């Protein structure tokens, strides 16, 4: 299992629970604002899933988050790790994904290994190549499938967008929320220029909390539960 980090205790990564977070290496997108892109290239360790499990201090954890990178690029290791967590601890598991691999997520959900799915919807789908260097039409179809699967299997699904004012506007948010309107929660996240790996993004303006709240109100026309995550904390609208 290729990983580039473990956080023993986080209060931010699993809503309303203290969690431990494992960051799996590798990604099939190249988002200019990614915080982890360089770190996962430089500091990746290959450790069997059972050893990863043993290295996490779960003393205060009420959940596990598997993040990345894109965890579904290592389907066997991801599945084995989730099986170990469920067998040994029976803790809720949240999976963070960029939505590029429906089949792996579907198999995990059908095996009752995932309790919370968080899917990045980076931007309006015609802008995907510019922002993530990936095919937006594929993600549009995948996100719809993932929402259907989660509804059917009773798994909580969050869709979330990191809002970059110089790349997006409210029309993008409308496009996204019309597509993801069946999700349980839609979250708008504040773009963080300082930790972006591409220089172009480090020069871009970050949105204010007020801007995000205004966009969040637009999103609420389609989705009942909307949250705004900024450096100042989380606001549920
Ligand atoms: S999908 Fe996530 S991990 Fe991959 S490049 Fe984009 S922000 Fe980084």
mmCIF file of N, CA and C and ligand atoms in Angstrom, residues 4 24 26-37 40 67-71 97-99 120 122 131-132 160 162 197, ligand 1:
data_model
loop_
_atom_site.group_PDB
_atom_site.id
_atom_site.type_symbol
_atom_site.label_atom_id
_atom_site.label_comp_id
_atom_site.label_asym_id
_atom_site.label_seq_id
_atom_site.Cartn_x
_atom_site.Cartn_y
_atom_site.Cartn_z
ATOM 1 N N UNK A 4 1.659 8.330 1.689
ATOM 2 C CA UNK A 4 2.630 9.399 1.950
ATOM 3 C C UNK A 4 2.377 10.097 3.282
ATOM 4 N N UNK A 24 -3.154 8.006 0.724
ATOM 5 C CA UNK A 24 -2.610 7.050 -0.248
ATOM 6 C C UNK A 24 -2.009 7.801 -1.442
ATOM 7 N N UNK A 26 -0.352 8.582 -5.308
ATOM 8 C CA UNK A 26 -0.708 8.427 -6.713
ATOM 9 C C UNK A 26 -1.977 9.172 -7.032
ATOM 10 N N UNK A 27 -2.005 9.814 -8.186
ATOM 11 C CA UNK A 27 -3.234 10.479 -8.619
ATOM 12 C C UNK A 27 -3.266 10.541 -10.137
ATOM 13 N N UNK A 28 -4.480 10.431 -10.690
ATOM 14 C CA UNK A 28 -4.643 10.508 -12.137
ATOM 15 C C UNK A 28 -5.118 11.889 -12.585
ATOM 16 N N UNK A 29 -5.154 12.842 -11.647
ATOM 17 C CA UNK A 29 -5.440 14.239 -12.015
ATOM 18 C C UNK A 29 -4.223 15.082 -11.655
ATOM 19 N N UNK A 30 -4.232 16.327 -12.121
ATOM 20 C CA UNK A 30 -3.109 17.227 -11.816
ATOM 21 C C UNK A 30 -3.677 18.615 -11.509
ATOM 22 N N UNK A 31 -4.402 18.707 -10.401
ATOM 23 C CA UNK A 31 -5.021 19.993 -10.068
ATOM 24 C C UNK A 31 -3.918 20.973 -9.639
ATOM 25 N N UNK A 32 -3.953 22.153 -10.212
ATOM 26 C CA UNK A 32 -2.894 23.137 -9.928
ATOM 27 C C UNK A 32 -2.848 23.580 -8.485
ATOM 28 N N UNK A 33 -3.966 23.437 -7.771
ATOM 29 C CA UNK A 33 -4.028 23.903 -6.380
ATOM 30 C C UNK A 33 -3.769 22.786 -5.368
ATOM 31 N N UNK A 34 -3.429 21.590 -5.863
ATOM 32 C CA UNK A 34 -3.268 20.443 -4.956
ATOM 33 C C UNK A 34 -2.212 20.730 -3.887
ATOM 34 N N UNK A 35 -2.530 20.377 -2.648
ATOM 35 C CA UNK A 35 -1.573 20.585 -1.538
ATOM 36 C C UNK A 35 -0.599 19.419 -1.433
ATOM 37 N N UNK A 36 -1.008 18.281 -1.993
ATOM 38 C CA UNK A 36 -0.267 17.036 -1.722
ATOM 39 C C UNK A 36 0.566 16.560 -2.895
ATOM 40 N N UNK A 37 0.444 17.232 -4.013
ATOM 41 C CA UNK A 37 1.019 16.714 -5.251
ATOM 42 C C UNK A 37 2.529 16.459 -5.139
ATOM 43 N N UNK A 40 3.479 13.756 -2.303
ATOM 44 C CA UNK A 40 3.313 12.330 -2.614
ATOM 45 C C UNK A 40 4.335 11.855 -3.638
ATOM 46 N N UNK A 67 -7.691 9.006 2.338
ATOM 47 C CA UNK A 67 -7.620 10.146 1.438
ATOM 48 C C UNK A 67 -6.413 9.986 0.529
ATOM 49 N N UNK A 68 -6.074 11.041 -0.203
ATOM 50 C CA UNK A 68 -4.930 10.887 -1.104
ATOM 51 C C UNK A 68 -4.376 12.225 -1.513
ATOM 52 N N UNK A 69 -3.842 12.169 -2.721
ATOM 53 C CA UNK A 69 -3.903 11.224 -3.826
ATOM 54 C C UNK A 69 -5.309 10.709 -4.144
ATOM 55 N N UNK A 70 -5.311 9.670 -4.957
ATOM 56 C CA UNK A 70 -6.573 9.032 -5.312
ATOM 57 C C UNK A 70 -6.514 7.569 -4.866
ATOM 58 N N UNK A 71 -7.151 7.246 -3.733
ATOM 59 C CA UNK A 71 -7.028 5.896 -3.164
ATOM 60 C C UNK A 71 -7.475 4.781 -4.106
ATOM 61 N N UNK A 97 -12.508 10.715 -2.740
ATOM 62 C CA UNK A 97 -12.174 10.305 -4.108
ATOM 63 C C UNK A 97 -12.397 11.455 -5.086
ATOM 64 N N UNK A 98 -11.677 11.389 -6.208
ATOM 65 C CA UNK A 98 -11.910 12.389 -7.260
ATOM 66 C C UNK A 98 -12.966 11.915 -8.261
ATOM 67 N N UNK A 99 -13.580 10.791 -7.999
ATOM 68 C CA UNK A 99 -14.711 10.344 -8.817
ATOM 69 C C UNK A 99 -14.324 9.673 -10.123
ATOM 70 N N UNK A 120 -14.911 14.784 -4.936
ATOM 71 C CA UNK A 120 -14.550 16.108 -5.457
ATOM 72 C C UNK A 120 -15.238 16.332 -6.792
ATOM 73 N N UNK A 122 -14.667 19.152 -9.219
ATOM 74 C CA UNK A 122 -13.664 20.236 -9.226
ATOM 75 C C UNK A 122 -14.205 21.546 -9.768
ATOM 76 N N UNK A 131 -8.467 22.714 -15.227
ATOM 77 C CA UNK A 131 -8.205 22.723 -13.787
ATOM 78 C C UNK A 131 -7.564 21.428 -13.283
ATOM 79 N N UNK A 132 -8.025 20.276 -13.807
ATOM 80 C CA UNK A 132 -7.537 19.001 -13.248
ATOM 81 C C UNK A 132 -6.808 18.123 -14.272
ATOM 82 N N UNK A 160 -18.148 18.037 -3.259
ATOM 83 C CA UNK A 160 -17.503 19.261 -2.776
ATOM 84 C C UNK A 160 -16.662 19.902 -3.866
ATOM 85 N N UNK A 162 -13.751 23.014 -4.538
ATOM 86 C CA UNK A 162 -12.836 24.057 -4.072
ATOM 87 C C UNK A 162 -12.996 25.248 -5.013
ATOM 88 N N UNK A 197 0.607 23.730 -5.574
ATOM 89 C CA UNK A 197 1.930 23.325 -6.069
ATOM 90 C C UNK A 197 2.313 24.056 -7.356
HETATM 91 S S1 LIG B 1 -7.456 14.960 -7.494
HETATM 92 FE FE1 LIG B 1 -6.886 15.554 -5.393
HETATM 93 S S2 LIG B 1 -4.911 14.546 -5.006
HETATM 94 FE FE2 LIG B 1 -5.268 14.500 -7.234
HETATM 95 S S3 LIG B 1 -4.165 16.310 -8.017
HETATM 96 FE FE3 LIG B 1 -6.329 16.883 -7.657
HETATM 97 S S4 LIG B 1 -6.374 17.745 -5.545
HETATM 98 FE FE4 LIG B 1 -4.439 16.569 -5.789
#
